[in-house]
Coordinates of C-alpha atoms in Angstrom, one line a residue:
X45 CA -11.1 -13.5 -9.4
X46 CA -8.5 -11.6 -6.7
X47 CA -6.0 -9.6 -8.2
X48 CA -4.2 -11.1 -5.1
X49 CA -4.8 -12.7 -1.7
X50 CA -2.5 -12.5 0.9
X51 CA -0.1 -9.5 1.6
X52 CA 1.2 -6.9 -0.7
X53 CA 3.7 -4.5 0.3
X54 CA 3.3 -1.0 -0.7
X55 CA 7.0 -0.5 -1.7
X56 CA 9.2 2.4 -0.7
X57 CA 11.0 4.0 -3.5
X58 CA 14.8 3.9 -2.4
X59 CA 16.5 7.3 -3.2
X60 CA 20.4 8.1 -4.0
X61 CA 22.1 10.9 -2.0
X62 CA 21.1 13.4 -5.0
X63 CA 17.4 12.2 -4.5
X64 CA 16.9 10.0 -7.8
X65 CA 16.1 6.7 -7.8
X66 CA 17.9 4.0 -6.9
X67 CA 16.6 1.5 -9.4
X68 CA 19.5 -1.0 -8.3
X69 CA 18.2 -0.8 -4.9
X70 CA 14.5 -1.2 -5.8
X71 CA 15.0 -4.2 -7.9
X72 CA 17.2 -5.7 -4.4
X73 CA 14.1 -5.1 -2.0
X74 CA 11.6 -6.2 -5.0
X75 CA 13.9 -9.8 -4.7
X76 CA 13.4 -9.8 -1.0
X77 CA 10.2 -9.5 -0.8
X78 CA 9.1 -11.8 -3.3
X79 CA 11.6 -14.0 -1.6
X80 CA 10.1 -13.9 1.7
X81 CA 6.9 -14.6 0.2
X82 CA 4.7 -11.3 -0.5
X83 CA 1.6 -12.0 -2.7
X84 CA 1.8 -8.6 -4.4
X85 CA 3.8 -5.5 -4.6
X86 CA 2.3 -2.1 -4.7
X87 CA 4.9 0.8 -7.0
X88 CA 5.0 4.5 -6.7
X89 CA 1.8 4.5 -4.6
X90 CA 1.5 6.6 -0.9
X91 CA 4.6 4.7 0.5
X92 CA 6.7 4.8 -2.6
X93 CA 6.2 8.8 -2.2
X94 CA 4.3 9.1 -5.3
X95 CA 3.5 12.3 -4.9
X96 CA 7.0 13.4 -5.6
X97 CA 8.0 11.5 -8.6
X98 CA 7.7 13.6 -11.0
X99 CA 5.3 12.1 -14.0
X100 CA 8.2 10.7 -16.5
X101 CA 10.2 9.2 -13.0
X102 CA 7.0 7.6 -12.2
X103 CA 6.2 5.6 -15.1
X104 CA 9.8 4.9 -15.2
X105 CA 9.8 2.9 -11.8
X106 CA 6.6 0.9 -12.8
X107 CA 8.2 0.5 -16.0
X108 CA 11.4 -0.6 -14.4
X109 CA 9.9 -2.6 -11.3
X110 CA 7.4 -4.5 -13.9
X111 CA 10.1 -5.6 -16.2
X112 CA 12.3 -6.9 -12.9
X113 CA 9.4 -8.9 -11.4
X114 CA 8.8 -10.3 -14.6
X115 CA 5.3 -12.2 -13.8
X116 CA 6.7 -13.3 -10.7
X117 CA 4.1 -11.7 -8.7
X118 CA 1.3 -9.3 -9.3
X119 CA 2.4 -5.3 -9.4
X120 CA -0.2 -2.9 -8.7
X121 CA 0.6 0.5 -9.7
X122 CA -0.2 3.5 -7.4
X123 CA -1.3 6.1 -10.4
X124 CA -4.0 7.9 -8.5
X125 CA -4.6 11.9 -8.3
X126 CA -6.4 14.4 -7.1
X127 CA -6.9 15.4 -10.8
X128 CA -9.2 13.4 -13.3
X129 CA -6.9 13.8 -16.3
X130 CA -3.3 12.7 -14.6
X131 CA -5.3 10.2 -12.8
X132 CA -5.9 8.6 -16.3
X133 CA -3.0 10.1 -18.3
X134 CA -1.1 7.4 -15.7
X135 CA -3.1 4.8 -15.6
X136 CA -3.1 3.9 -19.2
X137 CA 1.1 4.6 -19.1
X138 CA 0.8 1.8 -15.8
X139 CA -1.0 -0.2 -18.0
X140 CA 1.3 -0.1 -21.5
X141 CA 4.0 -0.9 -19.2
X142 CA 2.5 -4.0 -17.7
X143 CA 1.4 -3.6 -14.4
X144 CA -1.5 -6.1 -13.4
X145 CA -3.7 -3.1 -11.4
X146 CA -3.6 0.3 -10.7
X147 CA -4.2 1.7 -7.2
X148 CA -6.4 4.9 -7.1
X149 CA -6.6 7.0 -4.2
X150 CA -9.0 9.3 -3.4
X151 CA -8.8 12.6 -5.0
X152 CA -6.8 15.2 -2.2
X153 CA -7.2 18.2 -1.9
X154 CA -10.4 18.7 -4.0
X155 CA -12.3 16.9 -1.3
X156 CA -14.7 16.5 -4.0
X157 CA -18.6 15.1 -3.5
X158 CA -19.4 11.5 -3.3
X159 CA -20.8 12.1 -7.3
X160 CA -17.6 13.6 -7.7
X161 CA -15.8 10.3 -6.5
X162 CA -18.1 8.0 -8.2
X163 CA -17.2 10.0 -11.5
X164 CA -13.3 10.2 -10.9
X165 CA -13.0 6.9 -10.4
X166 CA -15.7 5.8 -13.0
X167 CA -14.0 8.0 -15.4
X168 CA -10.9 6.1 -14.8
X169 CA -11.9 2.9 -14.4
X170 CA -13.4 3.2 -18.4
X171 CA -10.2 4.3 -19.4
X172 CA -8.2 1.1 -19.0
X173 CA -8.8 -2.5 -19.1
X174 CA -6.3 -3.9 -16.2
X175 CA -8.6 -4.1 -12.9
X176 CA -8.4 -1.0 -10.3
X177 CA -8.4 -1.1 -6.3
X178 CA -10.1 1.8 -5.0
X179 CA -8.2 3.4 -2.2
X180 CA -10.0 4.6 1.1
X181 CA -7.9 7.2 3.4
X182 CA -9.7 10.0 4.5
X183 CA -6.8 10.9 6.9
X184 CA -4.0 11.6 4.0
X185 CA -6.7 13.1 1.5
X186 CA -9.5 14.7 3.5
X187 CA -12.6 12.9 2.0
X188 CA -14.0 9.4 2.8
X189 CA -15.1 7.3 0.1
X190 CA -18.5 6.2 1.4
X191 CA -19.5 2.7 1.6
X192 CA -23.1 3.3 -1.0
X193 CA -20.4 5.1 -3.7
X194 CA -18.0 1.9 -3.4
X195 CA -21.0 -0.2 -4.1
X196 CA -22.2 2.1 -7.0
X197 CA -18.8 1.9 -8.8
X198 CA -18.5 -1.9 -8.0
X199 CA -21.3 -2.4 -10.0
X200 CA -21.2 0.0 -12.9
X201 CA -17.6 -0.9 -13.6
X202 CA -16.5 -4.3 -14.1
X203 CA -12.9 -3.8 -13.6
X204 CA -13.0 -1.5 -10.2
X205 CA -12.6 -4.9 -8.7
X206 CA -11.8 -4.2 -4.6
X207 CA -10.8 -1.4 -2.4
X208 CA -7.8 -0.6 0.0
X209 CA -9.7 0.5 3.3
X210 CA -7.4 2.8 5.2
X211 CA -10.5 4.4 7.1
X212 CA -10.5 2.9 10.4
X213 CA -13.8 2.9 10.4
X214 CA -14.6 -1.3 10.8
X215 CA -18.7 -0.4 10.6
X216 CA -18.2 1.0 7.6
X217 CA -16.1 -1.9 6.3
X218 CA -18.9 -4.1 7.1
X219 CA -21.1 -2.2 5.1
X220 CA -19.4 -2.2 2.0
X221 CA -19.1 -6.1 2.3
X222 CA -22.8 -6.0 2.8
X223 CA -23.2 -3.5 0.0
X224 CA -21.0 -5.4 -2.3
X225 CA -21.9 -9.3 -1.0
X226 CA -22.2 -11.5 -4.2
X227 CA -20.2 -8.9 -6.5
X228 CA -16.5 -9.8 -8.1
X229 CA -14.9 -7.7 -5.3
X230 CA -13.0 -7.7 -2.6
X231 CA -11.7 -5.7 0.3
X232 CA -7.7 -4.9 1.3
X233 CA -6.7 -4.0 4.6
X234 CA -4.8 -0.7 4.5
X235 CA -3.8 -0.3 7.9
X236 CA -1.6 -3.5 9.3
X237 CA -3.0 -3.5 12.8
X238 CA -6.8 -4.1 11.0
X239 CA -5.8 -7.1 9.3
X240 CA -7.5 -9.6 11.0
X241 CA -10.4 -7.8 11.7
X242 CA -11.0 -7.3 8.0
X243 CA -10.3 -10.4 7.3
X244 CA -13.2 -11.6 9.8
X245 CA -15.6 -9.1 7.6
X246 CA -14.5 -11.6 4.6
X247 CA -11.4 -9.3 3.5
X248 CA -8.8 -11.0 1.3
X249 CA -5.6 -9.3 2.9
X250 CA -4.1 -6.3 3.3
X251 CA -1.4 -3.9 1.1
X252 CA 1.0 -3.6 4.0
X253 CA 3.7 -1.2 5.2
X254 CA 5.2 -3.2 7.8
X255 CA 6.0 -6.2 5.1
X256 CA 9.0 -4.0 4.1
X257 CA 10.3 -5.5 7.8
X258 CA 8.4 -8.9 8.6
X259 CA 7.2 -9.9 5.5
X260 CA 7.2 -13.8 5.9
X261 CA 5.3 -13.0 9.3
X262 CA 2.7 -11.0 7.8
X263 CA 2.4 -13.6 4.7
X264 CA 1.8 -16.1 7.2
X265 CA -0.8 -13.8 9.4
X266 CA -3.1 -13.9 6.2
X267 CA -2.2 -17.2 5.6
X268 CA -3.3 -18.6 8.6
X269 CA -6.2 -16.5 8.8
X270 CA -7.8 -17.7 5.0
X271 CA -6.9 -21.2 6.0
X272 CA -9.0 -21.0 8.5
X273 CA -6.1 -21.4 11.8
X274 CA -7.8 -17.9 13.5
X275 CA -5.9 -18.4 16.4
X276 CA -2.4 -18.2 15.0
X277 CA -3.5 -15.2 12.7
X278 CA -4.6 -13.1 16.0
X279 CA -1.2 -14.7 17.7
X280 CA 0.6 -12.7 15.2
X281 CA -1.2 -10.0 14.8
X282 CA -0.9 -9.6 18.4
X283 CA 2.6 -9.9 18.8
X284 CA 3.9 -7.6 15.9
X285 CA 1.2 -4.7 17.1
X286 CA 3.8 -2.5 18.6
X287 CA 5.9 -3.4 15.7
X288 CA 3.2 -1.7 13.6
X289 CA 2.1 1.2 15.6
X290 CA 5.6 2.6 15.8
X291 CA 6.2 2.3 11.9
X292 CA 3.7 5.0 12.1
X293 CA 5.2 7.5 15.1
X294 CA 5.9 9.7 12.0
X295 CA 4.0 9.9 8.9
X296 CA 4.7 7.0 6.3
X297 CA 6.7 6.5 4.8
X298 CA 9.3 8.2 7.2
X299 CA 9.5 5.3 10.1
X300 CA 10.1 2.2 7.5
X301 CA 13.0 4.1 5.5
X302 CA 14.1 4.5 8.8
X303 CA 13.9 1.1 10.1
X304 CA 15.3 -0.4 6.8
X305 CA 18.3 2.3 6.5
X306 CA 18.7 0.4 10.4
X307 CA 18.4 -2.6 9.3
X308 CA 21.7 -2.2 7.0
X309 CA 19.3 -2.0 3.6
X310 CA 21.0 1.5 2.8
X311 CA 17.4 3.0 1.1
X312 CA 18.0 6.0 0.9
X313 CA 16.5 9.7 2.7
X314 CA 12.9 11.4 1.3
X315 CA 11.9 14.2 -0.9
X316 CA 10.3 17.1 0.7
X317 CA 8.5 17.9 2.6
X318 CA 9.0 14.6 3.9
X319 CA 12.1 15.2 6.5
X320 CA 14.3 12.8 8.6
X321 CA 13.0 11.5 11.8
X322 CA 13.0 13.0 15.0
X323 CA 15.8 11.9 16.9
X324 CA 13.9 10.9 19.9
X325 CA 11.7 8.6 17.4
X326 CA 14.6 7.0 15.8
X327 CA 15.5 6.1 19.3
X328 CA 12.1 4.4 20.0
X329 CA 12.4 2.6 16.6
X330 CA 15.4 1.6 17.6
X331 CA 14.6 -0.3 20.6
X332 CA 11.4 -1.9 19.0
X333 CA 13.4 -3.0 16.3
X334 CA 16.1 -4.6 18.9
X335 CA 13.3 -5.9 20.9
X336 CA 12.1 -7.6 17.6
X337 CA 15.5 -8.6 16.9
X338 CA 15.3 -7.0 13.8
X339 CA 18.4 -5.5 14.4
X340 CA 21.5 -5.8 16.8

């Protein structure tokens, strides 16, 4: 069974003007979202700046985001590390607080072997008893996850149950539905502009960042696509691609603060090192916004 099918959004965590977090604010984009009809929401992974939360702040936003949602929807929470320990120190906090799934990225840093990954994730996997996506993004963490370990761990551990697949790499994709054809799992998209693509390869959806700005429309993109109306998935996925490439002019989660802060959603800055946008970005998100008439 899915732990969801459809679109998830990986939710930013809003910040106050001293940098902590504006719970208030969380729990008013959580509402949106579910509103406009997300399958799933994603907490304190990548684009909810994980890596800056310190560990108490962390489990404290799960905490506070699982108790808000209240069943409404499935919350997967990002408690991946480049350590082994933390990786499962947080997982089982995720899980005493409620969260449906944990997302686990691929150890950084480390750039540890493909037994190392199968290990890491194994050893975290056997730790808890909620399901776990893997999460494939060579590009933040400087190792691929390679389609034979995704396999391995998909069948030695019940509960590793899909993977995020951030890699780009679409032949590799089709491999690991090959690899893992028959087995209780499933495959995410983790770039937006992949959905459909992924989807064709028998993905179940993708854990979004532009769903913080055109949710319903990318709801309905994986809608249409699992209902079988191809031609209206690719129609959207066509017409929100610039949308989606310039949420990504700087490095995420800097260009969808951005655009909400535009869209009068008042979310907050970042914690360094992430920094304000360039001003000649914010102009072009600007005018994509307008031309989406996202914004006035």
């Amino acid at each position: 069974m899915s732990i969801f099918e459809g679109v998830a959004t990986a939710l930013i965590t809003p910040f106050n003007e001293d940098e902590s977090v504006n719970f208030g604010k969380m729990n008013e984009l959580i509402d949106r979202q579910i509103d406009d009809g997300v399958d799933a929401l994603v907490i304190a992974a990548t684009t909810g700046e994980g890596a800056t939360l310190t560990e108490e702040e962390h489990i404290k936003v799960i905490t506070e985001a699982v108790k808000h949602i209240n069943g409404r929807v499935p919350v997967i929470a990002g408690t991946g590390s480049n350590c082994t320990r933390t990786a499962i120190d947080l997982s089982k906090k995720a899980e005493a607080a409620g969260a449906d799934a944990v997302l686990l990225v691929s150890p950084y840093y480390n750039k540890a072997t493909q037994e190392g990954l199968y290990e890491h994730f194994g050893d975290t996997a056997a730790a808890i008893k909620i399901p776990a996506i893997l999460y494939n993004i060579k590009s933040r963490t400087g190792v691929n996850i390679d389609p034979p370990t995704i396999a391995r761990l998909a069948k030695d551990y019940p509960n590793i149950k899909a993977v995020k697949e951030a890699s780009g790499n679409i032949s590799d994709i089709g491999t690991i539905a090959s690899l893992t054809e028959g087995l209780d799992f499933d495959i995410y998209s983790g770039n937006d502009d992949e959905v459909v693509p992924i989807c064709s390869l028998g993905g179940k959806g993708v854990i979004s960042v532009a769903s913080h700005v055109i949710p319903k429309q990318m709801h309905d993109m994986v809608r249409a696509f699992l209902d079988g109306d191809t031609k209206k998935a690719l129609h959207i996925q066509n017409k929100y691609l610039e949308l989606m490439h310039t949420l990504f002019i700087e490095v995420n989660p800097i260009p969808v603060k951005e655009a909400l802060n535009m869209m009068g959603y008042n979310v907050g800055g970042y914690r360094k090192p992430m920094t304000p946008m360039s001003e000649a970005h914010r102009e072009i998100l600007r005018q994509v916004l307008r031309k989406y008439e996202l914004i006035k």
